[in-house]
Coordinates of C-alpha atoms in Angstrom, one line a residue:
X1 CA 5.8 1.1 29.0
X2 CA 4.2 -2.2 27.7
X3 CA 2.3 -2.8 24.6
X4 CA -1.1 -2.1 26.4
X5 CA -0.3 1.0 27.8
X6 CA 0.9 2.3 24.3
X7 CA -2.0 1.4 22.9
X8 CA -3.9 3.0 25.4
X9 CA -1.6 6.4 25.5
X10 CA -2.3 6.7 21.8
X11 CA -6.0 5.9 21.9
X12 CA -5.9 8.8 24.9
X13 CA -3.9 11.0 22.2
X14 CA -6.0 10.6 19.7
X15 CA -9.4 11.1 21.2
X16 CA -8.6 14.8 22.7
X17 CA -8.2 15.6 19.3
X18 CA -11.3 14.3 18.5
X19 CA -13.8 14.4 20.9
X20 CA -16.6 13.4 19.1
X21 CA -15.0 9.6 18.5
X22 CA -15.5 9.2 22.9
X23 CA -18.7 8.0 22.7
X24 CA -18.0 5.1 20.2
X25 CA -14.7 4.8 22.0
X26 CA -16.3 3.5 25.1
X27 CA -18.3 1.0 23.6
X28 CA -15.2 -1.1 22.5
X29 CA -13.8 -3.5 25.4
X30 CA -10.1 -3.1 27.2
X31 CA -8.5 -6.3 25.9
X32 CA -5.0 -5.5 24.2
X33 CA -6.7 -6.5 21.2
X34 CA -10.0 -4.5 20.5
X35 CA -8.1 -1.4 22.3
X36 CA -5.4 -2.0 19.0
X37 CA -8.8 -2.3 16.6
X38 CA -10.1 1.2 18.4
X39 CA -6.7 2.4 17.7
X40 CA -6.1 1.9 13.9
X41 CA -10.0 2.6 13.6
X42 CA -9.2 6.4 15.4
X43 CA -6.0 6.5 13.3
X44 CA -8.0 6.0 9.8
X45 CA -10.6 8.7 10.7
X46 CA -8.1 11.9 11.7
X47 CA -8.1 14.5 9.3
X48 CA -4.7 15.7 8.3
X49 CA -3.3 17.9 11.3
X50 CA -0.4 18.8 13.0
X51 CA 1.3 15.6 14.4
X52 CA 2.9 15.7 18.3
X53 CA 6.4 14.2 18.7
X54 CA 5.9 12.6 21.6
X55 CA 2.5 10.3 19.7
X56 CA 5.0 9.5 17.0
X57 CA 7.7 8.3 19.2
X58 CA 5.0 6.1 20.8
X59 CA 3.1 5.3 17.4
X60 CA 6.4 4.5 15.4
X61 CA 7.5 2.2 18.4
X62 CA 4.5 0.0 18.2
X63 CA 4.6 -0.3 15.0
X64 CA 8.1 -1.4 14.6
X65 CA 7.6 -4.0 16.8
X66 CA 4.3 -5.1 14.9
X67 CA 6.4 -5.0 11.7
X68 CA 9.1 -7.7 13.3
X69 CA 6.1 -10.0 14.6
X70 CA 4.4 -10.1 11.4
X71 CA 8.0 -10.8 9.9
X72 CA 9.7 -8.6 7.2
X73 CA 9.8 -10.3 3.8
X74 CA 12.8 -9.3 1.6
X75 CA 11.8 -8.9 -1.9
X76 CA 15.3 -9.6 -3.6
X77 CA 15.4 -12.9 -2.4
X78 CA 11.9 -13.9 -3.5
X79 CA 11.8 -16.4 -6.2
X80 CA 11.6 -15.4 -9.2
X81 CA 10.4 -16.1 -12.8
X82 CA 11.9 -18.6 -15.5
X83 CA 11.3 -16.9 -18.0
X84 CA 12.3 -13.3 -16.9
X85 CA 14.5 -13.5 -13.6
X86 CA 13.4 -9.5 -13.0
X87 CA 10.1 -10.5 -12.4
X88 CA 8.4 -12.4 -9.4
X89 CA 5.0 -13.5 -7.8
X90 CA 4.6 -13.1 -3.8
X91 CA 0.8 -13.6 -2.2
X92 CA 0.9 -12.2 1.4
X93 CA 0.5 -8.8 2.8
X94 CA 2.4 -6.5 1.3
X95 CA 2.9 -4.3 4.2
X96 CA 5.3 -6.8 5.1
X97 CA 7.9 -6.8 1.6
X98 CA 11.1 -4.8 1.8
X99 CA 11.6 -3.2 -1.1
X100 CA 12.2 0.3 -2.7
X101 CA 9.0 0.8 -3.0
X102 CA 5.3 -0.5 -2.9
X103 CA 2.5 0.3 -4.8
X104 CA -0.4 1.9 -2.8
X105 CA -4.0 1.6 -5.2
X106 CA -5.6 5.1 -3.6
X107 CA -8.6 7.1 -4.4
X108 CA -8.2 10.6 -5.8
X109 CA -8.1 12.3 -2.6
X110 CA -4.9 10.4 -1.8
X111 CA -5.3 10.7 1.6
X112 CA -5.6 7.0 2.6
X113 CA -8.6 5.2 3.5
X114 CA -11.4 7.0 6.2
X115 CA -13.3 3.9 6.8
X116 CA -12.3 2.4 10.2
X117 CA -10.6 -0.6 9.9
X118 CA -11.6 -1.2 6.0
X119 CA -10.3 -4.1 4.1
X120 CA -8.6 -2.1 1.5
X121 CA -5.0 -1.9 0.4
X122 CA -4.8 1.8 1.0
X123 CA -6.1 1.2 4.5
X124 CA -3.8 -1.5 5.7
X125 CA -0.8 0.3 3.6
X126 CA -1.8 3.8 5.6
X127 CA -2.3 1.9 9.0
X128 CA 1.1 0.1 9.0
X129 CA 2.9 2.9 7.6
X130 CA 1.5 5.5 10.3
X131 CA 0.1 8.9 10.5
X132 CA 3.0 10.5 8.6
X133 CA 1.7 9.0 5.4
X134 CA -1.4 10.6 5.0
X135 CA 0.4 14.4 6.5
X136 CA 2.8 14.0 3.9
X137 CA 0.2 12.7 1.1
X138 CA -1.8 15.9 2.3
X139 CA 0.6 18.4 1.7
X140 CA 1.3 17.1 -1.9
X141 CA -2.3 17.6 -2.4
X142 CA -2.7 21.2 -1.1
X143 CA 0.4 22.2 -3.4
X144 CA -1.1 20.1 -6.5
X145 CA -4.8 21.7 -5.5
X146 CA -7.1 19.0 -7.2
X147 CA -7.6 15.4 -7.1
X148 CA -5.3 13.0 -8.6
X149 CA -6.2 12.0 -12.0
X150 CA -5.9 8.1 -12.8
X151 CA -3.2 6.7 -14.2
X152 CA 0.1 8.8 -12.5
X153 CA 2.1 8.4 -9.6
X154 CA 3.0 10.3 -6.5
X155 CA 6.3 8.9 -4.2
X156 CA 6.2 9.0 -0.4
X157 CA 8.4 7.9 2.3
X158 CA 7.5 4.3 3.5
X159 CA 7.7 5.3 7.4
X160 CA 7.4 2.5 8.8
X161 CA 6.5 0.1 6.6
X162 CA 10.0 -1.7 5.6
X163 CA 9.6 -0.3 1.9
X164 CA 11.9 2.9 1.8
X165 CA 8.8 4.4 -0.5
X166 CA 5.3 4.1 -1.7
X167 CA 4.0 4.9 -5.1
X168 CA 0.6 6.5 -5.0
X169 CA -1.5 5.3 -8.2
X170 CA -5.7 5.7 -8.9
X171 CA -6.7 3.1 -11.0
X172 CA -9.4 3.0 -13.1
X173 CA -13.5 2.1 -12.0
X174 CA -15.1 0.0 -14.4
X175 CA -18.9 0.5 -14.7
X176 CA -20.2 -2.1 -16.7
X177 CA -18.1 -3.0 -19.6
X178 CA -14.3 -2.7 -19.5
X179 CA -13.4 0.3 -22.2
X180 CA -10.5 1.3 -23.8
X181 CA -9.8 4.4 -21.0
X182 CA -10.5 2.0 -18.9
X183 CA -7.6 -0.7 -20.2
X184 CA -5.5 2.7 -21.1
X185 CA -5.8 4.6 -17.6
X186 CA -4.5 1.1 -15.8
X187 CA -1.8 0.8 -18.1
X188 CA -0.7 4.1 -17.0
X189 CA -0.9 3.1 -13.3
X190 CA 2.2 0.6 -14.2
X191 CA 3.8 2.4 -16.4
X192 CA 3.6 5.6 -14.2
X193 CA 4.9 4.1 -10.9
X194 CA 8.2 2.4 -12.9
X195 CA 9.0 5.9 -14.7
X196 CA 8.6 7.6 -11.3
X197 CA 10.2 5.0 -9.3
X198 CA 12.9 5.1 -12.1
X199 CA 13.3 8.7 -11.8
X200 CA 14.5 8.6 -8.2
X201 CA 16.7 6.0 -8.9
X202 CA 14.7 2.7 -7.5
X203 CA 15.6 -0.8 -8.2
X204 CA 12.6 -2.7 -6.8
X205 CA 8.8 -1.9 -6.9
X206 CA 6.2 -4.7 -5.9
X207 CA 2.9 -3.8 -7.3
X208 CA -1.0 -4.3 -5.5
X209 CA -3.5 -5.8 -7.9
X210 CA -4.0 -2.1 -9.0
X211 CA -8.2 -1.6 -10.1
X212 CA -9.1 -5.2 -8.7
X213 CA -11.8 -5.7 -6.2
X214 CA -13.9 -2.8 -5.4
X215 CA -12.9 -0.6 -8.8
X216 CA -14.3 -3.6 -10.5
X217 CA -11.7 -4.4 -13.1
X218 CA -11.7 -8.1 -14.4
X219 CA -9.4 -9.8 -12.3
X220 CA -7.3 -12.0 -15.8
X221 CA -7.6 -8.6 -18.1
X222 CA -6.1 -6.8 -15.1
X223 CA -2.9 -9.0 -14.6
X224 CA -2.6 -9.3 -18.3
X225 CA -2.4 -5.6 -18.6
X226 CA -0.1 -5.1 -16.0
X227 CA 2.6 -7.8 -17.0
X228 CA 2.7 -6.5 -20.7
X229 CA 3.2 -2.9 -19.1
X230 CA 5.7 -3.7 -17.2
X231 CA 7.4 -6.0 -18.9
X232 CA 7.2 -3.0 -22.2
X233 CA 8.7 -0.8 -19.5
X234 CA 11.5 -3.2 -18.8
X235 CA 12.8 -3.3 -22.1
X236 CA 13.6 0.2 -22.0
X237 CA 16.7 2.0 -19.8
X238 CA 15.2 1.6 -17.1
X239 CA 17.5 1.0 -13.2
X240 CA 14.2 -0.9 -12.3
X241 CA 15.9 -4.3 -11.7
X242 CA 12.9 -6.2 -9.7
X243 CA 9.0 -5.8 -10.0
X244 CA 7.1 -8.3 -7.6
X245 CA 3.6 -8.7 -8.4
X246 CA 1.9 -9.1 -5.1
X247 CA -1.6 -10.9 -4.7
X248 CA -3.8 -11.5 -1.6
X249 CA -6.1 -14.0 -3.7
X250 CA -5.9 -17.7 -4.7
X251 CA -7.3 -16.9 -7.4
X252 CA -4.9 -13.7 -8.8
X253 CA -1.7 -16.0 -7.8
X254 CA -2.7 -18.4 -10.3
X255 CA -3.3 -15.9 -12.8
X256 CA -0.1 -14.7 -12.5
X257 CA 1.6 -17.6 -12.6
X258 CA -0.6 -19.1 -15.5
X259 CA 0.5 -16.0 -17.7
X260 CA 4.3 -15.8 -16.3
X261 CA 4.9 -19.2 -16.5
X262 CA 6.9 -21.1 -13.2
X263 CA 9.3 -19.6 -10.7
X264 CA 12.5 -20.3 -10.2
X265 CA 14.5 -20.5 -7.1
X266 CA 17.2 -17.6 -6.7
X267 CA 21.0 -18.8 -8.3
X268 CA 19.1 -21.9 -10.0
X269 CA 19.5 -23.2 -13.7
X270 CA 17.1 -21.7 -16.0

């Protein structure tokens, strides 16, 4: 079976289970391409539900094979920063880092991102990871049995992302002014995900720009927050021995590196 015809025997999959998506189904053209748009689009809408065997052999091939094409980025070889060689700055999709464990920014429901084909981190985290992501975030949710409160952390299996894990934070939404719950709840995010990730023993975590974008927090105030929360954290006893700070943005990669200072190649002089 080719690429098309996987695409196709998942979109076929997906619609029997939901009927109702047929009708805007058949408005998108054949080509390979839009039938792989129709496909995450179907795959961001399903409810939680049981999940066939024989989809997930077909879904979890196509997506290792996306995975390799995009190219798999290896987080411990990253360069890192002068100034503290556990830290480092990569801008790129973080779907693509392997790591212990990447940092999902999710809404309280913690079910990943409804909105077909949305530009958001949970979305593209959710989409590349697969549909055993948001059955495994939904049982953790019917045994907690209320939304997630901002500031903790939840740990998943990465699937088949090529993290091992993702850590499951809700940041803060600033309306208006920034407040002090506001600073104090993303704080937590950081702090959260390294005690968790800690906790089961991770060495490397490679954070989102956690509240950024659409929760509104000041892009500078939010980068400063998180580098002096995780580099408190990294003080401690901690077996966290890499954080990467990932950033999509011109702009956040220079305000990284403005407050970290220069990197440093890997094995180079200080």
């Amino acid at each position: 079976m080719d690429r098309s015809e996987q695409i196709r025997a998942l979109n076929e999959a997906l619609l029997k289970e939901m009927p109702g998506c047929r009708a805007q189904a058949a408005q998108f053209p054949h080509g390979e391409i839009q039938q792989r748009r129709l496909l995450r689009g179907l795959m961001n809408v399903r409810p939680p539900m049981p999940l066939d065997p024989r989809f997930l052999e077909l879904q979890d091939a196509l997506l290792a094979a996306e995975r390799e094409e995009k190219g798999v980025v290896d987080g411990g070889a990253l360069p890192v920063i002068a100034a503290d060689p556990r830290l480092a700055v990569w801008q790129g999709d973080i779907t693509r880092l392997k790591v212990d464990a990447i940092v999902n920014a999710a809404n309280s429901a913690l079910l990943g991102c409804f909105v077909p084909c949305h530009g958001c981190i949970d979305n593209a985290i959710h989409s590349a990871a697969g549909l055993q992501l948001r059955a495994e975030c939904h049982a953790i949710m019917e045994a907690q049995g209320f939304p997630e409160p901002n500031g903790r952390a939840k740990l998943t299996k990465g699937y088949a992302l090529p993290a091992r894990y993702v850590l499951h934070t809700v940041g803060p939404i600033v309306r208006g002014r920034v407040t002090e719950q506001d600073r104090s709840e993303l704080a937590s995010c950081y702090r959260s995900c390294l005690e968790t990730a800690a906790a089961h023993g991770l060495r490397s975590v490679a954070f989102c720009c956690i509240s950024t974008g659409e929760f509104h927090f000041p892009d500078r105030e939010a980068a400063e927050i998180a580098v002096g929360t995780v580099t408190d954290v990294l003080r401690g006893n901690t077996s966290i021995e890499r954080v990467i700070f990932n950033v999509f943005k011109d702009l956040d990669a220079e305000i990284y590196r403005d407050i970290l200072g220069p990197d440093r190649e890997i094995g180079a002089g200080a």
